[in-house]
Tab-separated table of C-alpha atoms in Angstrom:
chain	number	residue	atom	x	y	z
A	24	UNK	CA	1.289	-17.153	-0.045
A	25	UNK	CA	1.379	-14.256	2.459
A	26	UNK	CA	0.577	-14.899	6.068
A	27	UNK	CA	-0.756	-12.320	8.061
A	28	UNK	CA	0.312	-12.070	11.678
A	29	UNK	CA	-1.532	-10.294	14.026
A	30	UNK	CA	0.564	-8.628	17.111
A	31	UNK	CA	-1.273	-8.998	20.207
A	32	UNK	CA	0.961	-5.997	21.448
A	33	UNK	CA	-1.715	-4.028	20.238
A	34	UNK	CA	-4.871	-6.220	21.299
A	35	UNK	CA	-6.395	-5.382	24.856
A	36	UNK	CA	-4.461	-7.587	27.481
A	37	UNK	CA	-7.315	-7.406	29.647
A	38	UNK	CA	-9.227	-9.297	27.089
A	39	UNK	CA	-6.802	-11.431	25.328
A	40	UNK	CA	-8.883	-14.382	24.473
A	41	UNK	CA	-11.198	-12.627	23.249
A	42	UNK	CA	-8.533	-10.835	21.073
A	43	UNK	CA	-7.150	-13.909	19.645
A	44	UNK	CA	-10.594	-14.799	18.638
A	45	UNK	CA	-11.260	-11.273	16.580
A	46	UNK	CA	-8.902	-12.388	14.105
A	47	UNK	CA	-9.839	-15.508	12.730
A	48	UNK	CA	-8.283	-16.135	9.474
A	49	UNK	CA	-4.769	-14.897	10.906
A	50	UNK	CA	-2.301	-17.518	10.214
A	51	UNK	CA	-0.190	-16.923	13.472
A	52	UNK	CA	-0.547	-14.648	16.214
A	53	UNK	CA	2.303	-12.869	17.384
A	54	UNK	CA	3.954	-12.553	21.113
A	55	UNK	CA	6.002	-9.737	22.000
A	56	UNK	CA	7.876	-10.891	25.031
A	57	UNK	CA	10.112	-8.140	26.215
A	58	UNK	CA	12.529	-7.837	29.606
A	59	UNK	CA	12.681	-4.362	29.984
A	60	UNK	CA	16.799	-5.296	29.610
A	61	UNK	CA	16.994	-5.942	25.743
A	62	UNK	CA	14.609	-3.427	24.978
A	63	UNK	CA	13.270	-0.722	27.138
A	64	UNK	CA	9.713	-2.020	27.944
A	65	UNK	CA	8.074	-4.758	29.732
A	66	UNK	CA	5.439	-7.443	28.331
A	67	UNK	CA	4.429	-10.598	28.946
A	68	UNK	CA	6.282	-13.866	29.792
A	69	UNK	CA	5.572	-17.587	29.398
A	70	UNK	CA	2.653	-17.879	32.013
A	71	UNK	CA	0.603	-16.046	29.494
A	72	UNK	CA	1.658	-17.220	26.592
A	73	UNK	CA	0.314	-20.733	28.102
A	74	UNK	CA	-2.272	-19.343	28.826
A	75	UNK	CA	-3.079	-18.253	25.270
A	76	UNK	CA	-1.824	-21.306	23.710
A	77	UNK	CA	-5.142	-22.512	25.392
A	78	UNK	CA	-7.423	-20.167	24.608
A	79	UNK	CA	-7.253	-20.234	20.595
A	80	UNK	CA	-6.440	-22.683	17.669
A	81	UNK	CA	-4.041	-20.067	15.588
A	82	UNK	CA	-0.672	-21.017	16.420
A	83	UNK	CA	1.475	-18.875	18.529
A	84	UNK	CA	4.314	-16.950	16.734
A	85	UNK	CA	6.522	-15.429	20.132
A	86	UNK	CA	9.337	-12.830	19.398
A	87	UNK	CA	11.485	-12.818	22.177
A	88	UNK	CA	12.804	-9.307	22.940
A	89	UNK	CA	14.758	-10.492	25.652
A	90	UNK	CA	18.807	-11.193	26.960
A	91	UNK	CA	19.383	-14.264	27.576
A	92	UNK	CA	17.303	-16.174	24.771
A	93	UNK	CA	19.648	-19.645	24.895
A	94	UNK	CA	17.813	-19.506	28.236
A	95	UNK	CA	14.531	-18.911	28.113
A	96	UNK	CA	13.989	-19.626	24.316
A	97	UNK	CA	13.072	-23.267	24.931
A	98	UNK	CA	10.364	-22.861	27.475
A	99	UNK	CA	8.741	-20.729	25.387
A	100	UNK	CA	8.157	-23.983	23.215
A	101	UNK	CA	7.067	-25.840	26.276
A	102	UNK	CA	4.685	-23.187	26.856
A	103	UNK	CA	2.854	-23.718	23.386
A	104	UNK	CA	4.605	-22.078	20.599
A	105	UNK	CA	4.611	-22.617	17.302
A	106	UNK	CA	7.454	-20.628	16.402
A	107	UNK	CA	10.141	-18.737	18.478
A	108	UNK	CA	11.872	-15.710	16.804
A	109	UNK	CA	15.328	-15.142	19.323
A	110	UNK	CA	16.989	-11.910	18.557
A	111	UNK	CA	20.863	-12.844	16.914
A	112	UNK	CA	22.346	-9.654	18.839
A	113	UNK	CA	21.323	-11.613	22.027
A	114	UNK	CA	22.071	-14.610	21.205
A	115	UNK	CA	25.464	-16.467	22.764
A	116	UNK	CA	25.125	-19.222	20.357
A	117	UNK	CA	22.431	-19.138	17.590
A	118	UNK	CA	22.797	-22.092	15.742
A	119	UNK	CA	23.245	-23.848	19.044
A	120	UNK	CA	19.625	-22.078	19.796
A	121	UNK	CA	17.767	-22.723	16.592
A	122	UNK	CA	18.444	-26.917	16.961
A	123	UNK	CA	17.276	-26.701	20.454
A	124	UNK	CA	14.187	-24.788	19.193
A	125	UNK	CA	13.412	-27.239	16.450
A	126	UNK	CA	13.994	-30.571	18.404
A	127	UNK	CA	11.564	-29.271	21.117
A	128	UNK	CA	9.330	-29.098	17.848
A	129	UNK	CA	8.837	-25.377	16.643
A	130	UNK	CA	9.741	-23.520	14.198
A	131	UNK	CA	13.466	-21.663	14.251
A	132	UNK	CA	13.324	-17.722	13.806
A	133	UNK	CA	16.132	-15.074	14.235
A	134	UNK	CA	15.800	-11.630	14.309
A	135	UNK	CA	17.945	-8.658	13.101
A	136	UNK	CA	17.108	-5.597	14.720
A	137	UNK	CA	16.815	-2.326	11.593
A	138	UNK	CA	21.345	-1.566	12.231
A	139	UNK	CA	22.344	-5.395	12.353
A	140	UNK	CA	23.215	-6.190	8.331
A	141	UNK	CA	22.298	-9.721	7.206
A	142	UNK	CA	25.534	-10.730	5.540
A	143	UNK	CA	27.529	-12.013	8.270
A	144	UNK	CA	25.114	-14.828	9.069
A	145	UNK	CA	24.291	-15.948	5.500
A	146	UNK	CA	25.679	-19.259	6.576
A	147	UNK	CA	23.121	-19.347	9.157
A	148	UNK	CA	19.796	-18.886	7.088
A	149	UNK	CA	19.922	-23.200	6.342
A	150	UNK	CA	19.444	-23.502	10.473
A	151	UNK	CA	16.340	-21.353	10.534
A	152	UNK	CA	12.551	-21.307	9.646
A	153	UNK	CA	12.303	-18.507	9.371
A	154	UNK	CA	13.879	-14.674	9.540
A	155	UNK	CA	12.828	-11.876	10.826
A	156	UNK	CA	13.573	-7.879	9.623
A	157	UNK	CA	12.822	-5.008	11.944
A	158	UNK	CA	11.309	-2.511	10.396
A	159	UNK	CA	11.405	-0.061	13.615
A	160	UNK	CA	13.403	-0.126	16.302
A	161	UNK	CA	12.010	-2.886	18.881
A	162	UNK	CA	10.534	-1.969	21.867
A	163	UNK	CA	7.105	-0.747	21.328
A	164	UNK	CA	4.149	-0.867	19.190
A	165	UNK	CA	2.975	1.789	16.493
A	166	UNK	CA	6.144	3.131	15.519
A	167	UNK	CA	6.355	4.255	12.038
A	168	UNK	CA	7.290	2.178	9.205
A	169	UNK	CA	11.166	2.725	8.070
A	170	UNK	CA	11.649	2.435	4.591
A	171	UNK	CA	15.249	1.971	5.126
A	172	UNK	CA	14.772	-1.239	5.737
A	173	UNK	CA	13.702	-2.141	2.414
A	174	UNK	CA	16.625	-2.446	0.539
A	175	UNK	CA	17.878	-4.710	3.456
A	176	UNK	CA	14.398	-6.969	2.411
A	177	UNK	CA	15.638	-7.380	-0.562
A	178	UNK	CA	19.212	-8.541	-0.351
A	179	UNK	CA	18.044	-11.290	2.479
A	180	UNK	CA	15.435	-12.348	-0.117
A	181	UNK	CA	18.495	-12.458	-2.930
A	182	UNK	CA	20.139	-14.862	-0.008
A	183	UNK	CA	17.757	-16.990	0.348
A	184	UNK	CA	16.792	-17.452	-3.082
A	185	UNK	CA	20.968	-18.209	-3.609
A	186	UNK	CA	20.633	-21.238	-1.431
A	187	UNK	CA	17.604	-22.442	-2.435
A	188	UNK	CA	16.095	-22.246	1.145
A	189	UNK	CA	12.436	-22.256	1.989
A	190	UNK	CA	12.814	-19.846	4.575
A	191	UNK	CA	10.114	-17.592	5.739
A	192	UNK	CA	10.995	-13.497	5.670
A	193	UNK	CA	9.401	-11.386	8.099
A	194	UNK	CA	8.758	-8.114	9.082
A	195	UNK	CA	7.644	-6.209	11.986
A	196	UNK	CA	7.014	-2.751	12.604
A	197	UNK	CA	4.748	-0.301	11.308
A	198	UNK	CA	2.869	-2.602	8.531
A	199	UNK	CA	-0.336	-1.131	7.879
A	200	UNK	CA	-1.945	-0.994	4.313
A	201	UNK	CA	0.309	1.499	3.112
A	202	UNK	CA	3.235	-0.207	3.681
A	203	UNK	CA	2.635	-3.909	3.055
A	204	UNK	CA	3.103	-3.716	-0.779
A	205	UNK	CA	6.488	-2.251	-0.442
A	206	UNK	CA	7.741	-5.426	1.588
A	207	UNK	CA	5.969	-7.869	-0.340
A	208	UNK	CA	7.540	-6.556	-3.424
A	209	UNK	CA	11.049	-6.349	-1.887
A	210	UNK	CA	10.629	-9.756	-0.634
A	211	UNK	CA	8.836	-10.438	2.637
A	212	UNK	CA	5.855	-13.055	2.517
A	213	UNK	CA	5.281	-13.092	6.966
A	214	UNK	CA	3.455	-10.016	8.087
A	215	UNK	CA	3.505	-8.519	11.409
A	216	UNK	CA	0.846	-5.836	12.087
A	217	UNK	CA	-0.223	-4.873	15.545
A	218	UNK	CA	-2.681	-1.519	15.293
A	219	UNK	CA	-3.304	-1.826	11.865
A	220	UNK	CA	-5.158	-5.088	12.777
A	221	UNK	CA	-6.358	-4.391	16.541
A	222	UNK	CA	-7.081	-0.559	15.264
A	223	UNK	CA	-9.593	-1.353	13.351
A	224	UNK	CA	-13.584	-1.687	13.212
A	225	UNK	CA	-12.821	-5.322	12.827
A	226	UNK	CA	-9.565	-6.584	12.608
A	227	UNK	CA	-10.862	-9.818	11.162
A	228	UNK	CA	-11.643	-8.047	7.817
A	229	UNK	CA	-8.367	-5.939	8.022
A	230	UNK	CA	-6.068	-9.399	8.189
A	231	UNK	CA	-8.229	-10.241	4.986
A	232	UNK	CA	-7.505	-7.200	3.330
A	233	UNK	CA	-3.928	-6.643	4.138
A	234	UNK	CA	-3.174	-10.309	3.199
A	235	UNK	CA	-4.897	-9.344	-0.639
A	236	UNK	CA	-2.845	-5.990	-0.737
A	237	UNK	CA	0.518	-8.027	0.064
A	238	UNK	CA	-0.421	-11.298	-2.505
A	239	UNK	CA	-1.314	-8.496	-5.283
A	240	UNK	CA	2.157	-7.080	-4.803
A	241	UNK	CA	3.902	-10.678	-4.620
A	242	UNK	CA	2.416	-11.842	-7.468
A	243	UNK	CA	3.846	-8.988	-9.941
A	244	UNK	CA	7.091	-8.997	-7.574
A	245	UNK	CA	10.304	-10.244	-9.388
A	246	UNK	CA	11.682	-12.531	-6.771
A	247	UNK	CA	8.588	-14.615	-6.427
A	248	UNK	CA	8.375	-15.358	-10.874
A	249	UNK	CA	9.160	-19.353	-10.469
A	250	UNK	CA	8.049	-19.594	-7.531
């Protein structure tokens, strides 16, 4: 089953309740926290994402862009988030991290940024939720989609399928409808889109259709026969 996440990166900050509420039918909505440190730009930080958790029913999926994540990570859970995504390149000690993550009571994410390779933390993947690929460099919104990236899809899906874990795959970064097939077939099922959801007429109807375009492509996709 894809899930469609909508980045409020994109949305109006001025007007984020509101935001949140254009989407219904999302299945998360997605926080780009960033320090200005760990990537050059500057976001939002857990007074808002409180804030948010408030103002709408879809769970809160935060990304945390940010140095220092065995820090902060756990108050992000404390703030109202469903899931916290902690960058490994970042991290001091990720495993460490992803317990204290769950045993607050969220969901466990790690992200590789598009030149980290997955390989050396295959014995990590049992610890996490979920994983996250970027598909551009992170730091800001509508960047265009690197196809690069792909072939890196894949081989984390082959990983996961090896060990049997139900792990969510992610990606972030220039998904729009012309891109969302090519994930889904090499192996993603979590989709991040920021202005191909808040660009639109309504971005309640584009969740809906980029959620059929990626479960037509999953269900004709090799790693997903069985599943």
């Amino acid at each position: 089953m894809a899930q469609i996440n909508p980045s409020i990166l994109s949305a109006d900050f001025a007007r984020l309740a509101e935001e949140a509420k254009a989407v219904d039918g999302a299945d998360w909505l997605h926080v780009d926290v960033m320090d200005n440190h760990f990537v050059p730009n500057l976001t939002l930080g857990v007074p808002v994402v409180e804030s948010l958790s408030r103002a709408t029913d879809t769970p809160l999926d935060c990304h945390l862009m940010i140095e220092d994540p065995d820090r902060w990570a756990p108050q992000y859970v404390e703030a109202g988030a469903g899931s916290v995504t902690f960058h490994v390149e970042a991290a001091a000690a990720p495993v460490r991290l992803a317990r204290e993550i769950r045993a607050k009571g969220a969901r466990a994410s790690m992200a590789l940024k598009p030149a980290t390779p997955i390989e050396p933390y295959e014995d990590l993947l049992p610890e996490l939720d979920m994983l996250l690929i970027m598909t551009v460099e992170p730091g800001f919104g509508g960047q265009a989609f690197l196809d690069i990236m792909l072939p890196k899809i894949r081989r984390t899906r082959e990983l996961i399928s090896k060990h049997g874990l139900e792990l969510w795959l992610q990606v972030d970064g220039g998904v729009a409808e012309s891109t969302i097939e090519r994930c889904a077939e090499a192996g993603a099922d979590v989709f991040v889109a920021g202005s191909a959801v808040y660009g639109a007429a309504d971005p309640a109807a584009a969740v809906r259709s980029l959620r059929a375009g990626a479960e037509a492509a999953t269900a004709s996709a090799a790693w997903a026969c069985g599943h």
